[in-house]
Coordinates of C-alpha atoms in Angstrom, one line a residue:
M83 CA 0.0 0.0 0.0
S84 CA 2.8 2.4 0.8
R85 CA 4.2 2.1 -2.8
M86 CA 0.8 2.5 -4.4
T87 CA 0.5 5.3 -7.0
L88 CA -2.9 6.7 -8.1
D89 CA -3.9 7.8 -11.6
V90 CA -5.1 11.4 -11.5
E91 CA -7.8 11.0 -14.1
S92 CA -9.3 8.0 -12.3
V93 CA -9.4 9.9 -9.0
K94 CA -10.9 12.9 -10.7
A95 CA -13.6 10.7 -12.3
F96 CA -14.5 9.4 -8.8
V97 CA -14.7 12.9 -7.3
Y98 CA -16.8 14.2 -10.3
I99 CA -19.3 11.4 -10.0
I100 CA -19.9 12.2 -6.4
D101 CA -20.0 15.9 -6.9
F102 CA -22.5 15.7 -9.7
Q103 CA -24.3 12.7 -8.3
S104 CA -24.4 11.4 -11.9
F105 CA -22.1 9.4 -14.2
T106 CA -23.5 11.3 -17.2
K107 CA -22.9 14.8 -15.8
A108 CA -19.5 13.8 -14.6
A109 CA -18.6 12.6 -18.1
D110 CA -19.9 15.8 -19.7
A111 CA -17.9 17.9 -17.3
L112 CA -14.7 16.0 -18.1
G113 CA -15.4 16.0 -21.8
T114 CA -15.6 12.2 -22.1
T115 CA -18.2 9.4 -22.2
Q116 CA -20.1 7.7 -19.4
G117 CA -18.4 4.4 -20.4
A118 CA -15.0 5.9 -20.0
I119 CA -15.9 7.3 -16.6
S120 CA -17.1 3.9 -15.5
V121 CA -13.9 2.3 -16.7
K122 CA -11.8 4.8 -14.7
L123 CA -13.8 4.3 -11.6
R124 CA -13.5 0.5 -11.9
R125 CA -9.7 0.8 -12.3
L126 CA -9.4 3.0 -9.3
E127 CA -11.5 0.6 -7.2
E128 CA -9.4 -2.4 -8.4
R129 CA -6.2 -0.4 -7.6
L130 CA -7.4 0.4 -4.0
G131 CA -9.1 -2.9 -3.5
Y132 CA -12.3 -1.3 -2.3
K133 CA -15.7 -0.5 -3.8
L134 CA -16.0 3.3 -3.6
I135 CA -19.5 4.0 -5.0
E136 CA -22.8 2.3 -4.7
R137 CA -25.0 2.8 -7.7
T138 CA -28.7 2.2 -8.3
P139 CA -30.9 3.3 -11.2
R140 CA -31.9 6.4 -9.1
L141 CA -29.1 7.0 -6.8
V142 CA -25.3 7.4 -6.7
R143 CA -23.7 7.4 -3.2
L144 CA -20.5 6.7 -1.4
S145 CA -19.8 3.3 0.0
A146 CA -18.3 3.1 3.5
Q147 CA -14.8 3.1 2.1
G148 CA -15.6 5.8 -0.4
S149 CA -16.7 8.0 2.5
L150 CA -13.3 7.6 4.0
F151 CA -11.5 8.3 0.8
I152 CA -13.5 11.2 -0.7
N153 CA -11.8 14.1 1.2
A154 CA -8.3 12.7 0.6
A155 CA -9.3 12.4 -3.1
R156 CA -10.4 16.0 -3.2
D157 CA -7.1 17.1 -1.7
F158 CA -5.2 15.0 -4.1
I159 CA -6.9 16.6 -7.1
T160 CA -6.5 20.1 -5.7
S161 CA -2.8 19.7 -5.1
H162 CA -2.4 18.3 -8.7
D163 CA -4.3 21.2 -10.2
K164 CA -2.5 23.8 -8.2
A165 CA 0.8 22.4 -9.4
I166 CA -0.3 22.6 -13.0
A167 CA -1.8 26.1 -12.5
A168 CA 1.5 27.3 -11.1
L169 CA 3.1 26.8 -14.5
S170 CA 0.6 29.2 -16.2
C171 CA 0.6 32.9 -15.6
K172 CA -2.6 33.4 -17.6
C173 CA -5.1 35.1 -15.4
R174 CA -8.8 34.7 -16.0
Q175 CA -11.9 36.4 -14.6
F176 CA -15.0 34.7 -13.2
R177 CA -18.0 36.9 -12.8
L178 CA -20.5 35.4 -10.4
G179 CA -23.9 36.8 -9.4
I180 CA -25.7 35.7 -6.3
A181 CA -29.2 36.7 -5.4
E182 CA -29.4 38.6 -2.2
H183 CA -32.1 36.4 -0.8
V184 CA -30.0 33.3 -1.6
A185 CA -26.6 34.5 -0.3
G186 CA -25.8 32.9 3.1
P187 CA -22.9 31.7 5.3
E188 CA -21.7 29.3 2.6
I189 CA -20.5 32.2 0.3
P190 CA -17.1 32.7 1.9
V191 CA -16.6 28.9 1.6
L192 CA -17.5 29.0 -2.1
L193 CA -15.1 31.8 -2.8
A194 CA -12.3 30.2 -0.8
K195 CA -12.8 26.9 -2.7
L196 CA -12.7 28.7 -6.1
N197 CA -9.5 30.5 -5.2
E198 CA -7.9 27.4 -3.8
R199 CA -8.8 25.5 -6.9
D200 CA -7.5 28.1 -9.4
P201 CA -5.3 30.8 -7.9
A202 CA -5.1 32.5 -11.3
L203 CA -8.8 33.1 -11.3
T204 CA -10.0 36.6 -10.5
I205 CA -13.4 36.3 -8.9
E206 CA -15.9 39.1 -9.3
V207 CA -19.1 38.7 -7.2
R208 CA -22.3 40.7 -7.5
L209 CA -25.0 40.5 -4.8
E210 CA -28.2 42.0 -6.3
N211 CA -31.9 41.1 -6.6
S212 CA -32.8 38.2 -8.9
T213 CA -34.3 40.4 -11.6
Q214 CA -31.1 42.5 -12.0
L215 CA -28.9 39.3 -12.0
L216 CA -31.0 37.6 -14.6
E217 CA -30.9 40.6 -16.9
A218 CA -27.1 40.9 -16.5
F219 CA -26.7 37.2 -17.2
D220 CA -28.8 37.5 -20.3
N221 CA -26.7 40.4 -21.4
S222 CA -23.5 38.3 -20.9
E223 CA -22.3 40.6 -18.1
L224 CA -22.1 37.6 -15.7
D225 CA -20.6 34.2 -16.3
A226 CA -22.8 32.4 -13.8
I227 CA -25.6 33.2 -11.3
I228 CA -27.2 31.5 -8.3
V229 CA -30.9 32.2 -7.8
R230 CA -34.0 30.4 -6.6
Q231 CA -35.8 28.2 -9.0
D232 CA -38.9 30.4 -8.5
D233 CA -37.0 33.4 -10.0
D234 CA -36.6 31.9 -13.4
H235 CA -37.9 28.6 -14.8
R236 CA -35.1 27.9 -17.3
S237 CA -33.0 24.7 -16.7
G238 CA -29.8 24.9 -14.7
E239 CA -27.7 23.0 -12.2
D240 CA -29.7 22.1 -9.2
L241 CA -27.7 22.9 -6.0
G242 CA -30.3 21.6 -3.6
P243 CA -33.5 22.4 -1.7
E244 CA -34.4 25.7 0.0
H245 CA -36.8 25.2 2.9
F246 CA -38.8 28.0 4.5
G247 CA -40.3 28.6 7.9
W248 CA -41.8 31.2 10.2
F249 CA -39.2 32.7 12.5
A250 CA -39.3 35.1 15.5
A251 CA -37.3 36.0 18.6
P252 CA -37.9 33.7 21.6
T253 CA -39.3 36.8 23.4
F254 CA -41.8 37.6 20.6
H255 CA -45.4 37.7 21.9
Q256 CA -48.5 37.4 19.8
Q257 CA -51.7 38.5 21.4
Q258 CA -54.5 36.0 21.1
G259 CA -57.2 37.2 18.7
K260 CA -55.1 39.9 17.2
P261 CA -53.6 39.9 13.6
L262 CA -50.2 38.3 13.2
K263 CA -47.4 40.9 13.4
L264 CA -45.5 40.4 10.1
A265 CA -42.2 41.8 9.0
A266 CA -41.9 41.6 5.2
L267 CA -39.7 42.8 2.3
A268 CA -40.8 45.0 -0.5
P269 CA -44.0 44.1 -2.4
C270 CA -42.0 42.8 -5.3
C271 CA -40.3 40.2 -3.1
R272 CA -41.4 36.6 -4.0
A273 CA -40.8 35.3 -0.5
R274 CA -43.1 38.0 0.8
N275 CA -45.8 37.1 -1.7
I276 CA -45.5 33.3 -0.8
A277 CA -45.8 34.1 2.9
I278 CA -48.8 36.4 2.5
D279 CA -50.6 33.9 0.1
A280 CA -50.1 31.1 2.7
L281 CA -51.6 33.3 5.5
D282 CA -54.5 34.4 3.3
N283 CA -55.3 30.8 2.2
A284 CA -55.2 29.7 5.9
K285 CA -57.5 32.6 6.7
I286 CA -55.1 34.0 9.2
E287 CA -55.3 37.7 9.8
W288 CA -52.0 39.6 9.6
V289 CA -50.7 43.1 9.7
E290 CA -47.3 44.3 8.5
V291 CA -45.5 46.2 11.3
F292 CA -42.2 46.5 9.5
V293 CA -42.0 46.7 5.7
G294 CA -39.0 47.0 3.4
G295 CA -35.4 48.0 4.2
G296 CA -33.8 44.9 2.8
N297 CA -32.9 41.6 4.4
A298 CA -30.6 43.1 7.1
A299 CA -33.4 45.5 8.3
I300 CA -36.0 42.7 8.4
M301 CA -33.6 40.4 10.3
A302 CA -33.0 43.2 12.8
A303 CA -36.7 43.8 13.3
V304 CA -37.4 40.1 13.9
S305 CA -34.4 39.6 16.2
A306 CA -35.7 42.6 18.3
G307 CA -38.9 40.7 18.8
L308 CA -41.1 43.1 16.8
A309 CA -42.6 40.6 14.4
V310 CA -42.6 37.2 12.7
A311 CA -41.0 36.8 9.2
A312 CA -40.8 34.0 6.7
F313 CA -37.1 33.0 6.1
S314 CA -35.2 30.3 4.5
S315 CA -34.2 27.9 7.3
R316 CA -30.5 28.4 6.5
L317 CA -30.7 32.2 6.5
A318 CA -32.8 32.9 9.5
P319 CA -31.1 35.1 12.2
A320 CA -29.1 33.1 14.6
N321 CA -31.0 34.3 17.7
T322 CA -34.5 33.4 16.3
I323 CA -36.5 30.2 16.5
E324 CA -39.1 28.5 14.2
V325 CA -42.5 29.4 15.5
G326 CA -44.9 28.0 12.8
K327 CA -46.3 25.2 15.0
R328 CA -46.4 27.4 18.1
F329 CA -48.7 29.9 16.4
G330 CA -50.5 27.5 14.1
L331 CA -49.1 29.1 10.9
P332 CA -49.3 27.3 7.6
D333 CA -46.4 25.4 6.0
L334 CA -44.5 27.3 3.4
P335 CA -43.6 25.6 0.0
S336 CA -39.9 24.7 -0.6
S337 CA -37.9 25.9 -3.5
R338 CA -34.6 24.9 -5.2
I339 CA -31.3 26.7 -5.5
I340 CA -30.2 26.8 -9.2
L341 CA -26.9 27.7 -10.8
H342 CA -27.2 29.1 -14.3
S343 CA -24.2 29.3 -16.6
T344 CA -23.3 29.2 -20.3
L345 CA -19.6 28.6 -19.8
S346 CA -18.2 25.7 -21.8
D347 CA -14.4 25.9 -21.7
R348 CA -12.6 23.3 -19.6
R349 CA -11.2 25.6 -16.9
S350 CA -14.5 27.5 -16.5
K351 CA -16.3 24.2 -16.2
E352 CA -13.8 23.1 -13.5
A353 CA -14.6 26.3 -11.6
L354 CA -18.3 25.6 -11.9
R355 CA -17.8 22.1 -10.7
T356 CA -15.9 23.3 -7.7
L357 CA -18.7 25.8 -7.0
V358 CA -21.4 23.1 -7.1
A359 CA -19.4 20.7 -4.9
A360 CA -18.6 23.4 -2.3
Y361 CA -22.2 24.5 -2.1
R362 CA -23.6 21.0 -1.7
E363 CA -20.9 20.1 0.8
H364 CA -21.6 23.2 3.0
S365 CA -25.4 22.8 2.7
A366 CA -25.2 19.1 3.8
S367 CA -23.0 19.9 6.9

């Protein structure tokens, strides 16, 4: 085992299959065929003497040994790619747009992963509302954008689910028989509309006691115990709690986080693959 050498392409095939949760997508990202990807994985498993991936018609997942090997495999690929990148002084720009209502604590992780993966990559990030980002993307001003599926129904890379709930400070008090005190974003905000529609359909009276001002202002109002607000579960203020059941509030529909991009060159697709993997890894933790 101490003298064993690993083939970079085989290890990369293994990592890509897991990152994309698909042999077909992994093959596309690597510019090869599904059959070639399967051969590389089989050779790696034979070399290591372990089965790394369990595959069913609907599911691709790590085996027990694959779970032990995946992080080391990522480090192996990163070290290899950094060594290759060091030989090239060609700098590139990656223009990424992230919707304000999607951006969360994973963003620094994503940017760090992109920089680690390709130090020659200059990353430009824009945090704006979805409408502005979609317009900029359509005008080729951005290379990739991350938005909610509700914002645009074109196909893209699914980064995972976005679950919503009703959040308030532990000290928040709702008087019985009185309208629900609601903090909400501007009327054009889709999350606001979903929350209000859910309340109206459940025939729950509500009154907006704090309107507009952006996410930061809404979070401050909720944290101060002034009102209840609908938040993504991963973006709710740290000092708030989910109060839907406590106040008998209706369930809110989930959405999906989607990455849109038209990039097709190898190095850009590598950056996108790193972005997807880092997002999914952080969301699962």
